[in-house]
Each structure stands twice: as C-alpha cells, then as structure tokens.
Amino acid sequence: MTGTHAIRPARADELALLPAIERDAQQRYRSVGYDYCADGPLRDPEEHARAFGEGTVLVAAADGALVGFLLAWPADGRAHIVEVSVRRSHQGRGIGRALFAAAEAWARGAGYDEVTLTTYLEVSWNAPLYESLGFVRFEPGPDRPELRQIQADEAAWGFARWPRGAMRKALV
C-alpha cells in the first residue's frame, strides 16, 4: 500500500482500462507546451498484451478504481519500462515512485540487473524525477538494438519533437 493506494499486478480484464488512465495523465503535458503528447497516440492493446505476457503490468488501485499503471518488458536482456501513467487527480502522492519500486522488485525477481526507460529530458516529472530515483542518462550503443529501435519508433510517432533520451538504473 502507498497511502490509500495498492500497487499490484494487473489482471487481464483490467488492460482495457489503461488507455483512459494514460490519456488523462498525458493532459499534464499541456502545462509545458507539449500538446502533441496530450493528444498523441496511446499505447495500443498489443503493447498492453505484450507487457502482460512477456513482462509485467502493474497497477495502482484506490477505492476500487485503477488510478495508475506501469508497463515493462524485456529489451536487450534488461527490464525496460515502456509506460508509466497516473491519473492527474492522483499525481503527487508517490504513486509513480511506488510503481517504479514495484517494477524494480519485479525486475530483480525476474533476474534482470538493470532497468531502462526513455523519457523527456527537460520535463520535471520525467528525467529529473527518474534521476532522483537513481536512473542515469546514457546513449545506447550498438549493443542495445532493441532500445535503439524503441527510440526510433518514438521518433517516428512524433515524440522526438522535444529532447528525449534513454536512462538506466543498475539493480545490483
């Protein structure tokens, strides 16, 4: 539990609820002029299913409703956080941090020694927050083809309009 929020693995029947949480969370980007992020594409059902089958989907629940989630799956032999979203009404309560802690516990339990992610570098609730959680910025080399493909896909979707980068955290 985190305050009145429980962090737990998602059930298959909850995957359909995740896009509404993601869209709500994306609206915060309007406050920094990243309107494309607020209106842009959402993670598709195939991505939710992939995380559910190959990695993990963690949810934050409050009063019987889902208020946040995190998707992660393997990339280049490491755990990769694909998406983390928390409803705006529940942001600032430590839910994102709790989802990250649960994701790191899942990654350790699955035998991964590192967690990666991609993010906006100049948005306060992105890279600076992740740095406070122990993530460091890095440039993926040729030994990270899956992570480099994730970055290329994000650029193709239009998310590279603003500075983005990769981050990693050692779990050992």
mmCIF file with all atom_site columns, C-alpha atoms in Angstrom:
data_model
loop_
_atom_site.group_PDB
_atom_site.id
_atom_site.type_symbol
_atom_site.label_atom_id
_atom_site.label_alt_id
_atom_site.label_comp_id
_atom_site.label_asym_id
_atom_site.label_entity_id
_atom_site.label_seq_id
_atom_site.pdbx_PDB_ins_code
_atom_site.Cartn_x
_atom_site.Cartn_y
_atom_site.Cartn_z
_atom_site.occupancy
_atom_site.B_iso_or_equiv
_atom_site.pdbx_formal_charge
_atom_site.auth_seq_id
_atom_site.auth_comp_id
_atom_site.auth_asym_id
_atom_site.auth_atom_id
_atom_site.pdbx_PDB_model_num
ATOM 1   C CA . MET A 1 1   ? 0.000   0.000   0.000   1.00 0.00 ? 1   MET A CA 1
ATOM 2   C CA . THR A 1 2   ? 1.024   3.590   -0.650  1.00 0.00 ? 2   THR A CA 1
ATOM 3   C CA . GLY A 1 3   ? -1.226  5.728   1.496   1.00 0.00 ? 3   GLY A CA 1
ATOM 4   C CA . THR A 1 4   ? -4.625  4.545   0.320   1.00 0.00 ? 4   THR A CA 1
ATOM 5   C CA . HIS A 1 5   ? -3.246  3.148   -2.941  1.00 0.00 ? 5   HIS A CA 1
ATOM 6   C CA . ALA A 1 6   ? -2.419  -0.504  -3.504  1.00 0.00 ? 6   ALA A CA 1
ATOM 7   C CA . ILE A 1 7   ? 0.214   -1.442  -6.080  1.00 0.00 ? 7   ILE A CA 1
ATOM 8   C CA . ARG A 1 8   ? -0.279  -4.891  -7.593  1.00 0.00 ? 8   ARG A CA 1
ATOM 9   C CA . PRO A 1 9   ? -0.018  -6.876  -10.822 1.00 0.00 ? 9   PRO A CA 1
ATOM 10  C CA . ALA A 1 10  ? -2.858  -6.166  -13.243 1.00 0.00 ? 10  ALA A CA 1
ATOM 11  C CA . ARG A 1 11  ? -5.493  -8.710  -14.132 1.00 0.00 ? 11  ARG A CA 1
ATOM 12  C CA . ALA A 1 12  ? -6.091  -9.451  -17.822 1.00 0.00 ? 12  ALA A CA 1
ATOM 13  C CA . ASP A 1 13  ? -9.574  -7.913  -17.656 1.00 0.00 ? 13  ASP A CA 1
ATOM 14  C CA . GLU A 1 14  ? -8.074  -4.599  -16.474 1.00 0.00 ? 14  GLU A CA 1
ATOM 15  C CA . LEU A 1 15  ? -5.916  -3.997  -19.551 1.00 0.00 ? 15  LEU A CA 1
ATOM 16  C CA . ALA A 1 16  ? -8.812  -2.318  -21.372 1.00 0.00 ? 16  ALA A CA 1
ATOM 17  C CA . LEU A 1 17  ? -8.942  0.325   -18.613 1.00 0.00 ? 17  LEU A CA 1
ATOM 18  C CA . LEU A 1 18  ? -5.369  1.514   -19.111 1.00 0.00 ? 18  LEU A CA 1
ATOM 19  C CA . PRO A 1 19  ? -5.828  3.815   -22.139 1.00 0.00 ? 19  PRO A CA 1
ATOM 20  C CA . ALA A 1 20  ? -8.197  6.116   -20.222 1.00 0.00 ? 20  ALA A CA 1
ATOM 21  C CA . ILE A 1 21  ? -5.628  6.472   -17.427 1.00 0.00 ? 21  ILE A CA 1
ATOM 22  C CA . GLU A 1 22  ? -2.879  7.166   -19.950 1.00 0.00 ? 22  GLU A CA 1
ATOM 23  C CA . ARG A 1 23  ? -4.931  9.806   -21.817 1.00 0.00 ? 23  ARG A CA 1
ATOM 24  C CA . ASP A 1 24  ? -5.802  11.549  -18.555 1.00 0.00 ? 24  ASP A CA 1
ATOM 25  C CA . ALA A 1 25  ? -2.162  11.544  -17.406 1.00 0.00 ? 25  ALA A CA 1
ATOM 26  C CA . GLN A 1 26  ? -0.995  12.887  -20.783 1.00 0.00 ? 26  GLN A CA 1
ATOM 27  C CA . GLN A 1 27  ? -3.003  16.071  -20.291 1.00 0.00 ? 27  GLN A CA 1
ATOM 28  C CA . ARG A 1 28  ? -0.352  17.311  -17.857 1.00 0.00 ? 28  ARG A CA 1
ATOM 29  C CA . TYR A 1 29  ? 1.959   17.841  -20.830 1.00 0.00 ? 29  TYR A CA 1
ATOM 30  C CA . ARG A 1 30  ? -0.172  20.831  -21.864 1.00 0.00 ? 30  ARG A CA 1
ATOM 31  C CA . SER A 1 31  ? 1.301   22.707  -18.877 1.00 0.00 ? 31  SER A CA 1
ATOM 32  C CA . VAL A 1 32  ? 4.748   22.641  -20.546 1.00 0.00 ? 32  VAL A CA 1
ATOM 33  C CA . GLY A 1 33  ? 3.560   23.230  -24.113 1.00 0.00 ? 33  GLY A CA 1
ATOM 34  C CA . TYR A 1 34  ? 3.870   19.598  -25.231 1.00 0.00 ? 34  TYR A CA 1
ATOM 35  C CA . ASP A 1 35  ? 0.317   19.491  -26.556 1.00 0.00 ? 35  ASP A CA 1
ATOM 36  C CA . TYR A 1 36  ? 1.226   16.785  -29.057 1.00 0.00 ? 36  TYR A CA 1
ATOM 37  C CA . CYS A 1 37  ? 1.863   14.472  -26.102 1.00 0.00 ? 37  CYS A CA 1
ATOM 38  C CA . ALA A 1 38  ? -1.547  15.300  -24.658 1.00 0.00 ? 38  ALA A CA 1
ATOM 39  C CA . ASP A 1 39  ? -3.244  14.489  -27.957 1.00 0.00 ? 39  ASP A CA 1
ATOM 40  C CA . GLY A 1 40  ? -0.806  11.955  -29.392 1.00 0.00 ? 40  GLY A CA 1
ATOM 41  C CA . PRO A 1 41  ? -1.032  8.201   -29.713 1.00 0.00 ? 41  PRO A CA 1
ATOM 42  C CA . LEU A 1 42  ? -1.698  5.942   -26.763 1.00 0.00 ? 42  LEU A CA 1
ATOM 43  C CA . ARG A 1 43  ? -0.132  2.560   -26.095 1.00 0.00 ? 43  ARG A CA 1
ATOM 44  C CA . ASP A 1 44  ? -2.100  0.048   -28.115 1.00 0.00 ? 44  ASP A CA 1
ATOM 45  C CA . PRO A 1 45  ? -3.734  -3.161  -26.848 1.00 0.00 ? 45  PRO A CA 1
ATOM 46  C CA . GLU A 1 46  ? -0.928  -5.238  -28.363 1.00 0.00 ? 46  GLU A CA 1
ATOM 47  C CA . GLU A 1 47  ? 1.597   -3.407  -26.191 1.00 0.00 ? 47  GLU A CA 1
ATOM 48  C CA . HIS A 1 48  ? -0.510  -3.993  -23.094 1.00 0.00 ? 48  HIS A CA 1
ATOM 49  C CA . ALA A 1 49  ? -0.801  -7.671  -24.005 1.00 0.00 ? 49  ALA A CA 1
ATOM 50  C CA . ARG A 1 50  ? 2.940   -7.918  -24.660 1.00 0.00 ? 50  ARG A CA 1
ATOM 51  C CA . ALA A 1 51  ? 3.782   -6.456  -21.249 1.00 0.00 ? 51  ALA A CA 1
ATOM 52  C CA . PHE A 1 52  ? 1.206   -8.720  -19.615 1.00 0.00 ? 52  PHE A CA 1
ATOM 53  C CA . GLY A 1 53  ? 2.654   -11.802 -21.311 1.00 0.00 ? 53  GLY A CA 1
ATOM 54  C CA . GLU A 1 54  ? 6.387   -11.080 -21.517 1.00 0.00 ? 54  GLU A CA 1
ATOM 55  C CA . GLY A 1 55  ? 6.975   -8.607  -18.706 1.00 0.00 ? 55  GLY A CA 1
ATOM 56  C CA . THR A 1 56  ? 4.715   -7.007  -16.174 1.00 0.00 ? 56  THR A CA 1
ATOM 57  C CA . VAL A 1 57  ? 1.743   -4.691  -15.942 1.00 0.00 ? 57  VAL A CA 1
ATOM 58  C CA . LEU A 1 58  ? 1.496   -3.122  -12.515 1.00 0.00 ? 58  LEU A CA 1
ATOM 59  C CA . VAL A 1 59  ? -1.485  -1.065  -11.425 1.00 0.00 ? 59  VAL A CA 1
ATOM 60  C CA . ALA A 1 60  ? -2.256  1.363   -8.641  1.00 0.00 ? 60  ALA A CA 1
ATOM 61  C CA . ALA A 1 61  ? -5.756  0.977   -7.239  1.00 0.00 ? 61  ALA A CA 1
ATOM 62  C CA . ALA A 1 62  ? -7.672  3.304   -4.929  1.00 0.00 ? 62  ALA A CA 1
ATOM 63  C CA . ASP A 1 63  ? -11.194 2.802   -3.642  1.00 0.00 ? 63  ASP A CA 1
ATOM 64  C CA . GLY A 1 64  ? -11.813 0.006   -6.126  1.00 0.00 ? 64  GLY A CA 1
ATOM 65  C CA . ALA A 1 65  ? -10.668 2.001   -9.178  1.00 0.00 ? 65  ALA A CA 1
ATOM 66  C CA . LEU A 1 66  ? -7.418  1.955   -11.110 1.00 0.00 ? 66  LEU A CA 1
ATOM 67  C CA . VAL A 1 67  ? -5.572  5.273   -10.930 1.00 0.00 ? 67  VAL A CA 1
ATOM 68  C CA . GLY A 1 68  ? -2.174  4.398   -12.401 1.00 0.00 ? 68  GLY A CA 1
ATOM 69  C CA . PHE A 1 69  ? -0.161  1.751   -14.192 1.00 0.00 ? 69  PHE A CA 1
ATOM 70  C CA . LEU A 1 70  ? 3.286   0.771   -15.386 1.00 0.00 ? 70  LEU A CA 1
ATOM 71  C CA . LEU A 1 71  ? 4.173   -1.443  -18.361 1.00 0.00 ? 71  LEU A CA 1
ATOM 72  C CA . ALA A 1 72  ? 7.547   -3.179  -18.600 1.00 0.00 ? 72  ALA A CA 1
ATOM 73  C CA . TRP A 1 73  ? 9.051   -5.877  -20.794 1.00 0.00 ? 73  TRP A CA 1
ATOM 74  C CA . PRO A 1 74  ? 12.473  -7.239  -21.710 1.00 0.00 ? 74  PRO A CA 1
ATOM 75  C CA . ALA A 1 75  ? 14.687  -5.253  -24.075 1.00 0.00 ? 75  ALA A CA 1
ATOM 76  C CA . ASP A 1 76  ? 18.292  -6.179  -24.778 1.00 0.00 ? 76  ASP A CA 1
ATOM 77  C CA . GLY A 1 77  ? 18.334  -8.567  -21.814 1.00 0.00 ? 77  GLY A CA 1
ATOM 78  C CA . ARG A 1 78  ? 17.220  -5.881  -19.380 1.00 0.00 ? 78  ARG A CA 1
ATOM 79  C CA . ALA A 1 79  ? 13.897  -4.809  -17.956 1.00 0.00 ? 79  ALA A CA 1
ATOM 80  C CA . HIS A 1 80  ? 12.523  -1.843  -19.917 1.00 0.00 ? 80  HIS A CA 1
ATOM 81  C CA . ILE A 1 81  ? 9.829   0.452   -18.545 1.00 0.00 ? 81  ILE A CA 1
ATOM 82  C CA . VAL A 1 82  ? 7.619   1.194   -21.517 1.00 0.00 ? 82  VAL A CA 1
ATOM 83  C CA . GLU A 1 83  ? 4.981   3.405   -19.908 1.00 0.00 ? 83  GLU A CA 1
ATOM 84  C CA . VAL A 1 84  ? 4.043   4.808   -16.533 1.00 0.00 ? 84  VAL A CA 1
ATOM 85  C CA . SER A 1 85  ? 0.866   6.846   -16.153 1.00 0.00 ? 85  SER A CA 1
ATOM 86  C CA . VAL A 1 86  ? -1.006  8.168   -13.116 1.00 0.00 ? 86  VAL A CA 1
ATOM 87  C CA . ARG A 1 87  ? -4.332  9.983   -13.282 1.00 0.00 ? 87  ARG A CA 1
ATOM 88  C CA . ARG A 1 88  ? -3.844  13.704  -12.710 1.00 0.00 ? 88  ARG A CA 1
ATOM 89  C CA . SER A 1 89  ? -6.174  13.575  -9.707  1.00 0.00 ? 89  SER A CA 1
ATOM 90  C CA . HIS A 1 90  ? -3.732  11.175  -8.023  1.00 0.00 ? 90  HIS A CA 1
ATOM 91  C CA . GLN A 1 91  ? -0.387  12.646  -9.094  1.00 0.00 ? 91  GLN A CA 1
ATOM 92  C CA . GLY A 1 92  ? 1.959   13.977  -6.452  1.00 0.00 ? 92  GLY A CA 1
ATOM 93  C CA . ARG A 1 93  ? 1.049   11.255  -3.958  1.00 0.00 ? 93  ARG A CA 1
ATOM 94  C CA . GLY A 1 94  ? 4.013   8.939   -4.500  1.00 0.00 ? 94  GLY A CA 1
ATOM 95  C CA . ILE A 1 95  ? 2.135   6.532   -6.758  1.00 0.00 ? 95  ILE A CA 1
ATOM 96  C CA . GLY A 1 96  ? 4.627   6.818   -9.619  1.00 0.00 ? 96  GLY A CA 1
ATOM 97  C CA . ARG A 1 97  ? 7.503   6.185   -7.219  1.00 0.00 ? 97  ARG A CA 1
ATOM 98  C CA . ALA A 1 98  ? 5.669   3.177   -5.789  1.00 0.00 ? 98  ALA A CA 1
ATOM 99  C CA . LEU A 1 99  ? 5.080   1.804   -9.289  1.00 0.00 ? 99  LEU A CA 1
ATOM 100 C CA . PHE A 1 100 ? 8.791   2.198   -10.045 1.00 0.00 ? 100 PHE A CA 1
ATOM 101 C CA . ALA A 1 101 ? 9.750   0.424   -6.811  1.00 0.00 ? 101 ALA A CA 1
ATOM 102 C CA . ALA A 1 102 ? 7.398   -2.438  -7.666  1.00 0.00 ? 102 ALA A CA 1
ATOM 103 C CA . ALA A 1 103 ? 8.812   -2.605  -11.202 1.00 0.00 ? 103 ALA A CA 1
ATOM 104 C CA . GLU A 1 104 ? 12.344  -2.795  -9.837  1.00 0.00 ? 104 GLU A CA 1
ATOM 105 C CA . ALA A 1 105 ? 11.284  -5.597  -7.481  1.00 0.00 ? 105 ALA A CA 1
ATOM 106 C CA . TRP A 1 106 ? 9.713   -7.446  -10.426 1.00 0.00 ? 106 TRP A CA 1
ATOM 107 C CA . ALA A 1 107 ? 12.892  -6.942  -12.488 1.00 0.00 ? 107 ALA A CA 1
ATOM 108 C CA . ARG A 1 108 ? 15.126  -8.265  -9.719  1.00 0.00 ? 108 ARG A CA 1
ATOM 109 C CA . GLY A 1 109 ? 12.831  -11.245 -9.246  1.00 0.00 ? 109 GLY A CA 1
ATOM 110 C CA . ALA A 1 110 ? 12.944  -11.946 -12.983 1.00 0.00 ? 110 ALA A CA 1
ATOM 111 C CA . GLY A 1 111 ? 16.751  -11.932 -12.899 1.00 0.00 ? 111 GLY A CA 1
ATOM 112 C CA . TYR A 1 112 ? 17.421  -8.561  -14.552 1.00 0.00 ? 112 TYR A CA 1
ATOM 113 C CA . ASP A 1 113 ? 20.332  -6.489  -13.293 1.00 0.00 ? 113 ASP A CA 1
ATOM 114 C CA . GLU A 1 114 ? 19.265  -3.247  -14.967 1.00 0.00 ? 114 GLU A CA 1
ATOM 115 C CA . VAL A 1 115 ? 16.132  -1.258  -15.767 1.00 0.00 ? 115 VAL A CA 1
ATOM 116 C CA . THR A 1 116 ? 15.960  1.121   -18.732 1.00 0.00 ? 116 THR A CA 1
ATOM 117 C CA . LEU A 1 117 ? 13.471  3.684   -19.965 1.00 0.00 ? 117 LEU A CA 1
ATOM 118 C CA . THR A 1 118 ? 13.150  6.516   -22.462 1.00 0.00 ? 118 THR A CA 1
ATOM 119 C CA . THR A 1 119 ? 11.830  9.903   -21.465 1.00 0.00 ? 119 THR A CA 1
ATOM 120 C CA . TYR A 1 120 ? 11.706  13.645  -21.968 1.00 0.00 ? 120 TYR A CA 1
ATOM 121 C CA . LEU A 1 121 ? 14.881  15.184  -20.624 1.00 0.00 ? 121 LEU A CA 1
ATOM 122 C CA . GLU A 1 122 ? 13.550  18.644  -19.773 1.00 0.00 ? 122 GLU A CA 1
ATOM 123 C CA . VAL A 1 123 ? 10.197  17.837  -18.148 1.00 0.00 ? 123 VAL A CA 1
ATOM 124 C CA . SER A 1 124 ? 10.346  17.961  -14.340 1.00 0.00 ? 124 SER A CA 1
ATOM 125 C CA . TRP A 1 125 ? 8.213   14.852  -13.804 1.00 0.00 ? 125 TRP A CA 1
ATOM 126 C CA . ASN A 1 126 ? 10.286  12.887  -16.330 1.00 0.00 ? 126 ASN A CA 1
ATOM 127 C CA . ALA A 1 127 ? 14.126  12.737  -16.392 1.00 0.00 ? 127 ALA A CA 1
ATOM 128 C CA . PRO A 1 128 ? 14.715  14.847  -13.250 1.00 0.00 ? 128 PRO A CA 1
ATOM 129 C CA . LEU A 1 129 ? 12.286  12.670  -11.283 1.00 0.00 ? 129 LEU A CA 1
ATOM 130 C CA . TYR A 1 130 ? 13.847  9.468   -12.611 1.00 0.00 ? 130 TYR A CA 1
ATOM 131 C CA . GLU A 1 131 ? 17.307  10.779  -11.694 1.00 0.00 ? 131 GLU A CA 1
ATOM 132 C CA . SER A 1 132 ? 16.062  11.209  -8.131  1.00 0.00 ? 132 SER A CA 1
ATOM 133 C CA . LEU A 1 133 ? 15.124  7.503   -8.257  1.00 0.00 ? 133 LEU A CA 1
ATOM 134 C CA . GLY A 1 134 ? 18.668  6.536   -9.246  1.00 0.00 ? 134 GLY A CA 1
ATOM 135 C CA . PHE A 1 135 ? 18.417  6.473   -13.035 1.00 0.00 ? 135 PHE A CA 1
ATOM 136 C CA . VAL A 1 136 ? 21.248  7.957   -15.109 1.00 0.00 ? 136 VAL A CA 1
ATOM 137 C CA . ARG A 1 137 ? 21.181  9.233   -18.669 1.00 0.00 ? 137 ARG A CA 1
ATOM 138 C CA . PHE A 1 138 ? 23.086  7.293   -21.316 1.00 0.00 ? 138 PHE A CA 1
ATOM 139 C CA . GLU A 1 139 ? 23.372  6.920   -25.063 1.00 0.00 ? 139 GLU A CA 1
ATOM 140 C CA . PRO A 1 140 ? 22.515  3.363   -26.148 1.00 0.00 ? 140 PRO A CA 1
ATOM 141 C CA . GLY A 1 141 ? 25.234  1.850   -28.308 1.00 0.00 ? 141 GLY A CA 1
ATOM 142 C CA . PRO A 1 142 ? 25.120  -0.919  -30.909 1.00 0.00 ? 142 PRO A CA 1
ATOM 143 C CA . ASP A 1 143 ? 24.831  -3.479  -28.100 1.00 0.00 ? 143 ASP A CA 1
ATOM 144 C CA . ARG A 1 144 ? 21.316  -2.124  -27.399 1.00 0.00 ? 144 ARG A CA 1
ATOM 145 C CA . PRO A 1 145 ? 19.469  -2.713  -30.705 1.00 0.00 ? 145 PRO A CA 1
ATOM 146 C CA . GLU A 1 146 ? 16.036  -3.124  -29.093 1.00 0.00 ? 146 GLU A CA 1
ATOM 147 C CA . LEU A 1 147 ? 16.348  0.082   -27.079 1.00 0.00 ? 147 LEU A CA 1
ATOM 148 C CA . ARG A 1 148 ? 17.587  1.925   -30.159 1.00 0.00 ? 148 ARG A CA 1
ATOM 149 C CA . GLN A 1 149 ? 14.536  0.620   -32.055 1.00 0.00 ? 149 GLN A CA 1
ATOM 150 C CA . ILE A 1 150 ? 12.262  1.865   -29.260 1.00 0.00 ? 150 ILE A CA 1
ATOM 151 C CA . GLN A 1 151 ? 13.838  5.307   -29.644 1.00 0.00 ? 151 GLN A CA 1
ATOM 152 C CA . ALA A 1 152 ? 13.416  5.189   -33.430 1.00 0.00 ? 152 ALA A CA 1
ATOM 153 C CA . ASP A 1 153 ? 9.762   4.186   -33.043 1.00 0.00 ? 153 ASP A CA 1
ATOM 154 C CA . GLU A 1 154 ? 9.147   7.057   -30.608 1.00 0.00 ? 154 GLU A CA 1
ATOM 155 C CA . ALA A 1 155 ? 10.737  9.478   -33.070 1.00 0.00 ? 155 ALA A CA 1
ATOM 156 C CA . ALA A 1 156 ? 8.532   8.123   -35.878 1.00 0.00 ? 156 ALA A CA 1
ATOM 157 C CA . TRP A 1 157 ? 5.440   8.617   -33.673 1.00 0.00 ? 157 TRP A CA 1
ATOM 158 C CA . GLY A 1 158 ? 6.401   12.293  -33.249 1.00 0.00 ? 158 GLY A CA 1
ATOM 159 C CA . PHE A 1 159 ? 7.605   12.200  -29.652 1.00 0.00 ? 159 PHE A CA 1
ATOM 160 C CA . ALA A 1 160 ? 11.114  13.416  -30.556 1.00 0.00 ? 160 ALA A CA 1
ATOM 161 C CA . ARG A 1 161 ? 9.856   16.970  -31.137 1.00 0.00 ? 161 ARG A CA 1
ATOM 162 C CA . TRP A 1 162 ? 11.404  17.761  -27.748 1.00 0.00 ? 162 TRP A CA 1
ATOM 163 C CA . PRO A 1 163 ? 14.638  16.477  -26.180 1.00 0.00 ? 163 PRO A CA 1
ATOM 164 C CA . ARG A 1 164 ? 14.342  12.786  -25.302 1.00 0.00 ? 164 ARG A CA 1
ATOM 165 C CA . GLY A 1 165 ? 16.859  10.299  -24.093 1.00 0.00 ? 165 GLY A CA 1
ATOM 166 C CA . ALA A 1 166 ? 17.458  6.920   -22.554 1.00 0.00 ? 166 ALA A CA 1
ATOM 167 C CA . MET A 1 167 ? 18.101  6.263   -18.881 1.00 0.00 ? 167 MET A CA 1
ATOM 168 C CA . ARG A 1 168 ? 19.182  3.215   -16.922 1.00 0.00 ? 168 ARG A CA 1
ATOM 169 C CA . LYS A 1 169 ? 19.417  2.052   -13.347 1.00 0.00 ? 169 LYS A CA 1
ATOM 170 C CA . ALA A 1 170 ? 21.607  -0.784  -12.120 1.00 0.00 ? 170 ALA A CA 1
ATOM 171 C CA . LEU A 1 171 ? 19.800  -3.152  -9.777  1.00 0.00 ? 171 LEU A CA 1
ATOM 172 C CA . VAL A 1 172 ? 22.882  -4.876  -8.332  1.00 0.00 ? 172 VAL A CA 1
#
